[in-house]
PDB file of C-alpha atoms in Angstrom:
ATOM      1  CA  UNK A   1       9.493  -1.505 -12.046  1.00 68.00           C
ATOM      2  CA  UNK A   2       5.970  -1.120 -11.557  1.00 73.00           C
ATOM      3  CA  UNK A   3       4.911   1.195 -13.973  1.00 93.00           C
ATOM      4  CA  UNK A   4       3.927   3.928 -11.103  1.00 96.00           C
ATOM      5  CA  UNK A   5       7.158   6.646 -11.462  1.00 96.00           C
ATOM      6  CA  UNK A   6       7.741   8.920  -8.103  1.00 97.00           C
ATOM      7  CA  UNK A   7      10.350  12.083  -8.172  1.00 97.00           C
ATOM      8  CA  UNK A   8      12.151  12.889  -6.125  1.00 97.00           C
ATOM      9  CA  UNK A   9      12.898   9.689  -4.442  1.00 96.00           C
ATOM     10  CA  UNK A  10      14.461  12.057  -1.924  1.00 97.00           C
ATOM     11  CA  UNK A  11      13.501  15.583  -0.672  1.00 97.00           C
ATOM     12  CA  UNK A  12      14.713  17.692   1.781  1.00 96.00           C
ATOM     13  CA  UNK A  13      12.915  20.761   2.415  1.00 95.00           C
ATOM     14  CA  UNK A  14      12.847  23.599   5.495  1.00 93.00           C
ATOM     15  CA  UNK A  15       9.668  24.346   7.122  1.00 92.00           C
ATOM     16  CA  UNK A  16       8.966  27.669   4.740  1.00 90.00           C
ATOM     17  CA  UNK A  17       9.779  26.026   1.304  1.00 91.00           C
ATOM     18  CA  UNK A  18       7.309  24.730  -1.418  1.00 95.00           C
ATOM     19  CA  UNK A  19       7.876  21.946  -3.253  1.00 96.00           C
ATOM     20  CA  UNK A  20       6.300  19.527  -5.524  1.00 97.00           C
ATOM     21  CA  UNK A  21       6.385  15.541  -5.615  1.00 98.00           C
ATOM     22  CA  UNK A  22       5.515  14.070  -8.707  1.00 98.00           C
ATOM     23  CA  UNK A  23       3.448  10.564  -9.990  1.00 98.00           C
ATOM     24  CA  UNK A  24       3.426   9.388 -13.507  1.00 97.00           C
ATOM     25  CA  UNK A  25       1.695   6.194 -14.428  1.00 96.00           C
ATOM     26  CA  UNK A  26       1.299   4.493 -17.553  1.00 91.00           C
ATOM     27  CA  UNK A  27      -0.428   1.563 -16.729  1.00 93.00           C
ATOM     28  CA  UNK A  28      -3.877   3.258 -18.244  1.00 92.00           C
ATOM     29  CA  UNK A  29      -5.476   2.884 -14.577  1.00 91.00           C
ATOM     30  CA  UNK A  30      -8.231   5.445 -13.684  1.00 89.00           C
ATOM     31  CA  UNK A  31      -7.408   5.910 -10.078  1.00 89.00           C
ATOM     32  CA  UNK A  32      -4.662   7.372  -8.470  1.00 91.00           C
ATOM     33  CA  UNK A  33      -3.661   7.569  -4.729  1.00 91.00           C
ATOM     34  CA  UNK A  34      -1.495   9.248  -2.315  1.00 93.00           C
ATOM     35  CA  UNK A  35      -0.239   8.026   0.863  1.00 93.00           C
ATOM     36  CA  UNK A  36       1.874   8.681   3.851  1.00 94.00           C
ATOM     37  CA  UNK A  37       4.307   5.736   5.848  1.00 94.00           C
ATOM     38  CA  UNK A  38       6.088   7.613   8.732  1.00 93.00           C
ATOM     39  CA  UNK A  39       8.475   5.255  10.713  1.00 87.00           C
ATOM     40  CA  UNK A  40       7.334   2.063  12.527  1.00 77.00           C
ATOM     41  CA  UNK A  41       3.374   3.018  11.715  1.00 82.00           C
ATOM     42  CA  UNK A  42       1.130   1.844   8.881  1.00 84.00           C
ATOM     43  CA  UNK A  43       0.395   3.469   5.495  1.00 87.00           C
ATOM     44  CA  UNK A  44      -1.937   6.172   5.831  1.00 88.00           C
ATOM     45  CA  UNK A  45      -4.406   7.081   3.214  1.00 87.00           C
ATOM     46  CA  UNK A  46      -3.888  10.299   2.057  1.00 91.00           C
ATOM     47  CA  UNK A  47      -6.377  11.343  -1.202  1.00 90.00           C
ATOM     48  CA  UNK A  48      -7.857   9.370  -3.922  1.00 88.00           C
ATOM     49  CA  UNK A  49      -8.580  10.576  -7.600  1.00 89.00           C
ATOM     50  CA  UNK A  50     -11.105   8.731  -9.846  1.00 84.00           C
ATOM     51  CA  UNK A  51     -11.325   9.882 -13.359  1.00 79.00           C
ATOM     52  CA  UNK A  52      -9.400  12.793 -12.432  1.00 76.00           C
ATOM     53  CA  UNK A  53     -12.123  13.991  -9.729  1.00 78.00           C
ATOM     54  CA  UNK A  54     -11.141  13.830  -6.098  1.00 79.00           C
ATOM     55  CA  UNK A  55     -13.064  11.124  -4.022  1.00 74.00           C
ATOM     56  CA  UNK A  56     -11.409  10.645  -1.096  1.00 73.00           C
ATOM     57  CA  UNK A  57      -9.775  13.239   1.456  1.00 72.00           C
ATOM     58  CA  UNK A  58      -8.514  11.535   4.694  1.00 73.00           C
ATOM     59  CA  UNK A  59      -8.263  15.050   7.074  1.00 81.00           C
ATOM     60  CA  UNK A  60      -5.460  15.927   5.835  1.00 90.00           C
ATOM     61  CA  UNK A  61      -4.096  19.349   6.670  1.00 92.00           C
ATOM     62  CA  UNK A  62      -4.192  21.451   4.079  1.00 93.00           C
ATOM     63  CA  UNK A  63      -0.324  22.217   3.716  1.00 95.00           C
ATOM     64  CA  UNK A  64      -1.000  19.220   1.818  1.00 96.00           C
ATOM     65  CA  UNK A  65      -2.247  20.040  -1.510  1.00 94.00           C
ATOM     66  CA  UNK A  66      -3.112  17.575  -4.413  1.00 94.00           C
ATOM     67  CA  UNK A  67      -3.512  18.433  -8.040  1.00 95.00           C
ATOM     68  CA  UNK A  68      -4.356  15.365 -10.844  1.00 94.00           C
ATOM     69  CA  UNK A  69      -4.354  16.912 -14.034  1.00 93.00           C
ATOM     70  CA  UNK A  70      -4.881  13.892 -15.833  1.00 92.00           C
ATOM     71  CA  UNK A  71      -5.743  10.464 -15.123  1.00 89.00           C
ATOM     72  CA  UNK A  72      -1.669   9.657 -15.885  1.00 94.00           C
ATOM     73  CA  UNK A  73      -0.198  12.349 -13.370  1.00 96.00           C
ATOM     74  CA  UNK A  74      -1.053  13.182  -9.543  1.00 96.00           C
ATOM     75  CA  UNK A  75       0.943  15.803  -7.863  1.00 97.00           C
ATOM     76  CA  UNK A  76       1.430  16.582  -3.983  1.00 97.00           C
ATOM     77  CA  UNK A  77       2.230  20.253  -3.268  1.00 97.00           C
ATOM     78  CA  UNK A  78       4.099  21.189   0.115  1.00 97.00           C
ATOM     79  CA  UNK A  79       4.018  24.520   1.956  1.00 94.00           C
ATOM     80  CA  UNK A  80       4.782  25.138   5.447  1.00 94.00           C
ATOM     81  CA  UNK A  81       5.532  21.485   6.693  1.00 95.00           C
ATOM     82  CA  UNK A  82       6.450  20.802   9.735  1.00 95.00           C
ATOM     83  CA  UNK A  83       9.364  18.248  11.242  1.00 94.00           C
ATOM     84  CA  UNK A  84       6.421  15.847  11.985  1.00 94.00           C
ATOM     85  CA  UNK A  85       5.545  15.764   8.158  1.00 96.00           C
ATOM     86  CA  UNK A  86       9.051  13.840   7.350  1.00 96.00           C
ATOM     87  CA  UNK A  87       7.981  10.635   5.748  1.00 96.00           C
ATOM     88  CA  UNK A  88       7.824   8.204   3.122  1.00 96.00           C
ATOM     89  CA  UNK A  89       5.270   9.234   0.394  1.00 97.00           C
ATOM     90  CA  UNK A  90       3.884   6.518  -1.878  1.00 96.00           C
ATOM     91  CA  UNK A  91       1.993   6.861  -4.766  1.00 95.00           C
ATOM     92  CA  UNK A  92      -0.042   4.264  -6.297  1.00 92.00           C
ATOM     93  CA  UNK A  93      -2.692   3.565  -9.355  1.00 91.00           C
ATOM     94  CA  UNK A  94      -5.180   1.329  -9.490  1.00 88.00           C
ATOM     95  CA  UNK A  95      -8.357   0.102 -12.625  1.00 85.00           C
ATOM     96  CA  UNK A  96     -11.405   0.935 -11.239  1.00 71.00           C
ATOM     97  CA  UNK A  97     -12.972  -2.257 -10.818  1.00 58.00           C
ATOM     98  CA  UNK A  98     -15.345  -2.034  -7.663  1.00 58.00           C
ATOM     99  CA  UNK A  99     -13.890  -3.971  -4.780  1.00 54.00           C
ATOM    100  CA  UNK A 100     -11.349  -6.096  -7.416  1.00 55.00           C
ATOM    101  CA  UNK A 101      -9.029  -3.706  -7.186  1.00 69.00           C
ATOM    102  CA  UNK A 102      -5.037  -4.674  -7.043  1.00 82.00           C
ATOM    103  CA  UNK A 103      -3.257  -1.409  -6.264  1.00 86.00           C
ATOM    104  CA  UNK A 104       0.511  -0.627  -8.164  1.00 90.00           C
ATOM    105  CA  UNK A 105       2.673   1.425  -5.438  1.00 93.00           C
ATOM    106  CA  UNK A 106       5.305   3.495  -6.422  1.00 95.00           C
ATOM    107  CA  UNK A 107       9.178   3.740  -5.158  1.00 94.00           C
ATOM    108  CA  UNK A 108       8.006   6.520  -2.886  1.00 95.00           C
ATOM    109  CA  UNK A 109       9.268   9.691  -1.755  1.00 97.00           C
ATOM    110  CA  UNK A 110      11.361  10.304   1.012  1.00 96.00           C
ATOM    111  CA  UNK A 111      10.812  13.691   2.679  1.00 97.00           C
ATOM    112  CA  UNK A 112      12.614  15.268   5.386  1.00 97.00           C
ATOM    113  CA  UNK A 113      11.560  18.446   6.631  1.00 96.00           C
ATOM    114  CA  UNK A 114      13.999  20.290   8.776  1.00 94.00           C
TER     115      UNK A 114
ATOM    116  CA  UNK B   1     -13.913  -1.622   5.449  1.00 54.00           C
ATOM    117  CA  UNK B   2     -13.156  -4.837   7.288  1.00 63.00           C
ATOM    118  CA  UNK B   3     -10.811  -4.083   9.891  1.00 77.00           C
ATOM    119  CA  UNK B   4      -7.510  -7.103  10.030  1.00 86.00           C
ATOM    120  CA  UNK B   5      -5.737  -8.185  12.665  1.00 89.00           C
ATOM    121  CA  UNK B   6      -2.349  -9.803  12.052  1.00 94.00           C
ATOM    122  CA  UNK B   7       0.568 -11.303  14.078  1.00 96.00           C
ATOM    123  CA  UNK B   8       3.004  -8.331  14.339  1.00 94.00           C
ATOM    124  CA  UNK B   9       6.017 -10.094  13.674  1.00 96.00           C
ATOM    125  CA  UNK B  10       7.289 -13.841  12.996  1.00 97.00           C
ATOM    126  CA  UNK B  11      10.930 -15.638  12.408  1.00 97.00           C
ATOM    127  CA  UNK B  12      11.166 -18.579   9.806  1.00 97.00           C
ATOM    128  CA  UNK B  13      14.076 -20.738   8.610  1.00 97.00           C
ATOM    129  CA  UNK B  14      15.045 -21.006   4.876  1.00 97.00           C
ATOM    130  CA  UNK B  15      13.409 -23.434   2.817  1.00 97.00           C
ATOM    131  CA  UNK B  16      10.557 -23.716   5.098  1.00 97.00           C
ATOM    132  CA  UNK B  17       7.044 -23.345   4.573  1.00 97.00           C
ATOM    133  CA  UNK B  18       5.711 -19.744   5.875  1.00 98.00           C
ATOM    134  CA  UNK B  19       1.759 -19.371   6.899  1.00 98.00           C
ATOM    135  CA  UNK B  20       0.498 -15.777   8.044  1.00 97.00           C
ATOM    136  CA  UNK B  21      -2.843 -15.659   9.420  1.00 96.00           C
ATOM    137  CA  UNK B  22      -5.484 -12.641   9.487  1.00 93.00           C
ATOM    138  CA  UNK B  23      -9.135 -12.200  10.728  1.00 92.00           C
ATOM    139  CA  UNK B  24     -11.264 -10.354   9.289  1.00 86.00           C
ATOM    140  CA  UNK B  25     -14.167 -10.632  10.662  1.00 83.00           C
ATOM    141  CA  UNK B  26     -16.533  -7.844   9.796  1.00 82.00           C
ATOM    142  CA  UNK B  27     -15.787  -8.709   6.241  1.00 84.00           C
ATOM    143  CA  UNK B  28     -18.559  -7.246   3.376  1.00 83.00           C
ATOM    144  CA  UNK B  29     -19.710  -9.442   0.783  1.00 86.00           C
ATOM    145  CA  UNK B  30     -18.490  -7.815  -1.909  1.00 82.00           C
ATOM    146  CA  UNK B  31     -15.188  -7.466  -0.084  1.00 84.00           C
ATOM    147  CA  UNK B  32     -11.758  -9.739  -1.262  1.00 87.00           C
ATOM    148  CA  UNK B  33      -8.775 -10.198   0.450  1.00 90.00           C
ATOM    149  CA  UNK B  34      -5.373  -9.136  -0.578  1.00 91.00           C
ATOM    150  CA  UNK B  35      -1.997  -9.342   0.458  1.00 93.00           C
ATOM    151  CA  UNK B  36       0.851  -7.184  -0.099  1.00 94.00           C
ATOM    152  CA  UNK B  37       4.097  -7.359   0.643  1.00 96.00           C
ATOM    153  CA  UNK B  38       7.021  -4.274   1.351  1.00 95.00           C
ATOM    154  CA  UNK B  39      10.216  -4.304   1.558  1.00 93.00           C
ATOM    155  CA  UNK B  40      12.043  -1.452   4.013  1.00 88.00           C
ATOM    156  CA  UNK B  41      11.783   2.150   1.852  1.00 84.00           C
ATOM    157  CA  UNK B  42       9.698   0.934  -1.421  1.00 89.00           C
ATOM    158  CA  UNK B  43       5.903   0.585  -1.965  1.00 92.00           C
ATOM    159  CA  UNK B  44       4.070  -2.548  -0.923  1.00 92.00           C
ATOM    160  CA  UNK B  45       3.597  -4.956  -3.976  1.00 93.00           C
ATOM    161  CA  UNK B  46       0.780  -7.112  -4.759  1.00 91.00           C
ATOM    162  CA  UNK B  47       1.261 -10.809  -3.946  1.00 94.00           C
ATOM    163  CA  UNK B  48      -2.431 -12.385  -3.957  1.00 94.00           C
ATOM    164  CA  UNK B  49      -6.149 -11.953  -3.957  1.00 91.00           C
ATOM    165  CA  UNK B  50      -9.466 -14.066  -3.474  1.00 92.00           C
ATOM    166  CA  UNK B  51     -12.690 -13.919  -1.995  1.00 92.00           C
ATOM    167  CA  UNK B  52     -13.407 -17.706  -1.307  1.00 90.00           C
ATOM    168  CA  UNK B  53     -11.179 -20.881  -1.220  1.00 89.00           C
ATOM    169  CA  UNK B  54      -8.255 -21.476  -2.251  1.00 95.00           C
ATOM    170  CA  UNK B  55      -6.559 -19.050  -4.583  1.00 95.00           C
ATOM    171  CA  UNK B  56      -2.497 -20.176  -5.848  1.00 95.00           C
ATOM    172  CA  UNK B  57      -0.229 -18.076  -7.796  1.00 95.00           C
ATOM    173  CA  UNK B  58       3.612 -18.943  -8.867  1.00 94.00           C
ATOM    174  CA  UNK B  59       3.993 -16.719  -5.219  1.00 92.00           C
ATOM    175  CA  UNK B  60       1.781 -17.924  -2.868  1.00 97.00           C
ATOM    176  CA  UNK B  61      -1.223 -19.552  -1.984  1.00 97.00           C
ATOM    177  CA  UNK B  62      -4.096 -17.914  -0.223  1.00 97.00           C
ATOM    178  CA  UNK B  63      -6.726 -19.639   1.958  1.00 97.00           C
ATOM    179  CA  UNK B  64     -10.397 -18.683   2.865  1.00 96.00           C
ATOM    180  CA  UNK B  65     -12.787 -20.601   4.735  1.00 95.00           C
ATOM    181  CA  UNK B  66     -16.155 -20.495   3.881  1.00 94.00           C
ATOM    182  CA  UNK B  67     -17.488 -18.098   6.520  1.00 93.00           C
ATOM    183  CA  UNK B  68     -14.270 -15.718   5.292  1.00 92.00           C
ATOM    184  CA  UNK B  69     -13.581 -14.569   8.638  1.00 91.00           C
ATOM    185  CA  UNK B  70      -9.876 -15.206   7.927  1.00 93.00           C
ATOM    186  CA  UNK B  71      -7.545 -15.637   5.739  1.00 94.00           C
ATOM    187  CA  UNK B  72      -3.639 -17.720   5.128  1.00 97.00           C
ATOM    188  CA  UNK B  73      -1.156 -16.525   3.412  1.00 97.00           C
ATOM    189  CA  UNK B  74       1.225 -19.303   2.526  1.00 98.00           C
ATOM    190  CA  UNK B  75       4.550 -18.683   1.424  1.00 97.00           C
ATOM    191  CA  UNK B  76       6.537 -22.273  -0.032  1.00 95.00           C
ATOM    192  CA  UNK B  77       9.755 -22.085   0.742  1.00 94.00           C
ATOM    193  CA  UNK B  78      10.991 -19.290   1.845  1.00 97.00           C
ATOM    194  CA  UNK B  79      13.987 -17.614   1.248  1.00 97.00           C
ATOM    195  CA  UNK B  80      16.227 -14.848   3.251  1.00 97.00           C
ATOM    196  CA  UNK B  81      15.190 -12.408   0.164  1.00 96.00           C
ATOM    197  CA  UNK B  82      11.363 -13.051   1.169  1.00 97.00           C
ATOM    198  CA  UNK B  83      11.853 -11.290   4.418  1.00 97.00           C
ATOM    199  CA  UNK B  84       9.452  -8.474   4.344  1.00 97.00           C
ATOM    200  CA  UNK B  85       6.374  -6.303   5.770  1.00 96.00           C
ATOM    201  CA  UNK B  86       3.197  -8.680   4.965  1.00 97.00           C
ATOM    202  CA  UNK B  87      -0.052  -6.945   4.679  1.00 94.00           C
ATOM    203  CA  UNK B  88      -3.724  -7.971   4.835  1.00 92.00           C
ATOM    204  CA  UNK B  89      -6.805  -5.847   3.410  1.00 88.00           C
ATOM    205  CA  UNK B  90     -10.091  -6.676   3.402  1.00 81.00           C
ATOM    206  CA  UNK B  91     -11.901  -4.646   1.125  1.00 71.00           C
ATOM    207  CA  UNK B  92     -10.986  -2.815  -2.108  1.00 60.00           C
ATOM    208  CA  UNK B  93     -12.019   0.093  -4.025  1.00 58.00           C
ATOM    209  CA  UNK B  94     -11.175   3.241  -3.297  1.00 59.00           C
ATOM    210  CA  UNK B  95     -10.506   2.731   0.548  1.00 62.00           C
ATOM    211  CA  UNK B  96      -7.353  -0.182   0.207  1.00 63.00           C
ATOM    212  CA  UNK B  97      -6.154   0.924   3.823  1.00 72.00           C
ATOM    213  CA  UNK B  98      -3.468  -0.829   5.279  1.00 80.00           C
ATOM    214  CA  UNK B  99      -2.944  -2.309   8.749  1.00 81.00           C
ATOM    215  CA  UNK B 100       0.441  -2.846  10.479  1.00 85.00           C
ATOM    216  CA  UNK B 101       1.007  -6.104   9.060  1.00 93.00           C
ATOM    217  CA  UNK B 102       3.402  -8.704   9.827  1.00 96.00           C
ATOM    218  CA  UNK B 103       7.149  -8.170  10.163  1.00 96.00           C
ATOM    219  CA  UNK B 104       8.392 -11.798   8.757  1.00 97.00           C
ATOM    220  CA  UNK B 105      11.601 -12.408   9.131  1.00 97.00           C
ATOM    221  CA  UNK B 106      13.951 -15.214   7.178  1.00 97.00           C
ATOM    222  CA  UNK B 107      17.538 -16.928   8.911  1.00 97.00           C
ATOM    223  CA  UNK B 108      19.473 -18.690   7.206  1.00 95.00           C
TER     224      UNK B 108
END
């Protein structure tokens, strides 16, 4: 247990669904991250949200939509994904502390989009 | 960000002494090195972090040289349960991007 809380740990969605995946920390960090592992590559950086502001957005298509209500929840919504999109998505939280910055991953999400 | 290059994969024995080199050789002042570790379908978990030296936890011990061009991650020990994705960042912040690490694997 980390203290970073992903749901659904598993998703599968068709291409014209929307769905939701949902972060929940309560380690009283200030940042919050998502990213993307698909198989056999490295963990892509997805967005970043400091204080609740977004400062980071790595091209990602926009059938990828964040939302961070609060520094203690981080959302990803889903629209129109394709097979390609099927992945493991982490979340993780981090104290804003310049470049000292140990990162808490969640369990992750596994999509599959069919 | 520093960009790390890692041995993709190695084997060790249990109960043997594990070391996992990375350059990093474009490294910023400001930046530290860290080391994660991830275990097939969970998120990577922090093992270690320094900037210069020698940095031990009840883990693993991390080396830097002086010019921090590189780092070691050592790993006392190991056991079949330690056999994981290792990863190397340099750098910190906002931008913790991950590399493909190293595939270690533990025999009995």
């Amino acid at each position: 247990e980390t203290g970073v809380t992903q749901t659904p740990r598993h998703l599968v969605m068709g291409m014209t669904n929307k769905k939701s995946l949902k972060c929940e920390q309560h380690l009283g960090h200030n940042a919050m991250y998502w990213y993307k592992q698909s198989a056999k590559k490295p963990l892509e950086l997805m967005f970043v949200y400091s204080l609740e502001e977004r400062v980071e957005n790595n091209s990602v298509p926009s059938r990828f939509s964040p939302e961070c209500p609060n520094s203690s929840h981080l959302f990803l919504h889903l629209h129109t994904l394709q097979p390609e999109d099927s992945a493991l998505y982490l979340c993780a939280s981090s104290q804003d502390r310049g470049h000292l910055t140990e990162a808490f991953f969640g369990q992750g999400t596994r999509l599959t989009v069919v | 960000l520093a960009k790390t290059t890692q041995p993709i994969s190695m084997d060790s024995y249990e109960g043997q002494e594990v070391n996992i080199t990375c350059s990093h050789n474009n490294i910023a002042t400001n930046d530290y090195i860290t080391w994660y570790q991830q275990f097939p379908s969970q998120g990577p978990r922090f093992i270690i972090q320094g900037y210069k030296t020698k940095v031990t936890n009840e883990v693993a011990s991390l080396f830097i040289p002086a010019d921090r061009k590189s780092s070691t991650l050592s790993l006392p020990r190991v056991s079949l349960s330690d056999t994981a994705v290792y990863y190397c960042l340099g750098g910190g912040g906002f931008k913790t991007i991950f590399g493909a690490g190293t595939r270690l694997f533990v025999k009995a």
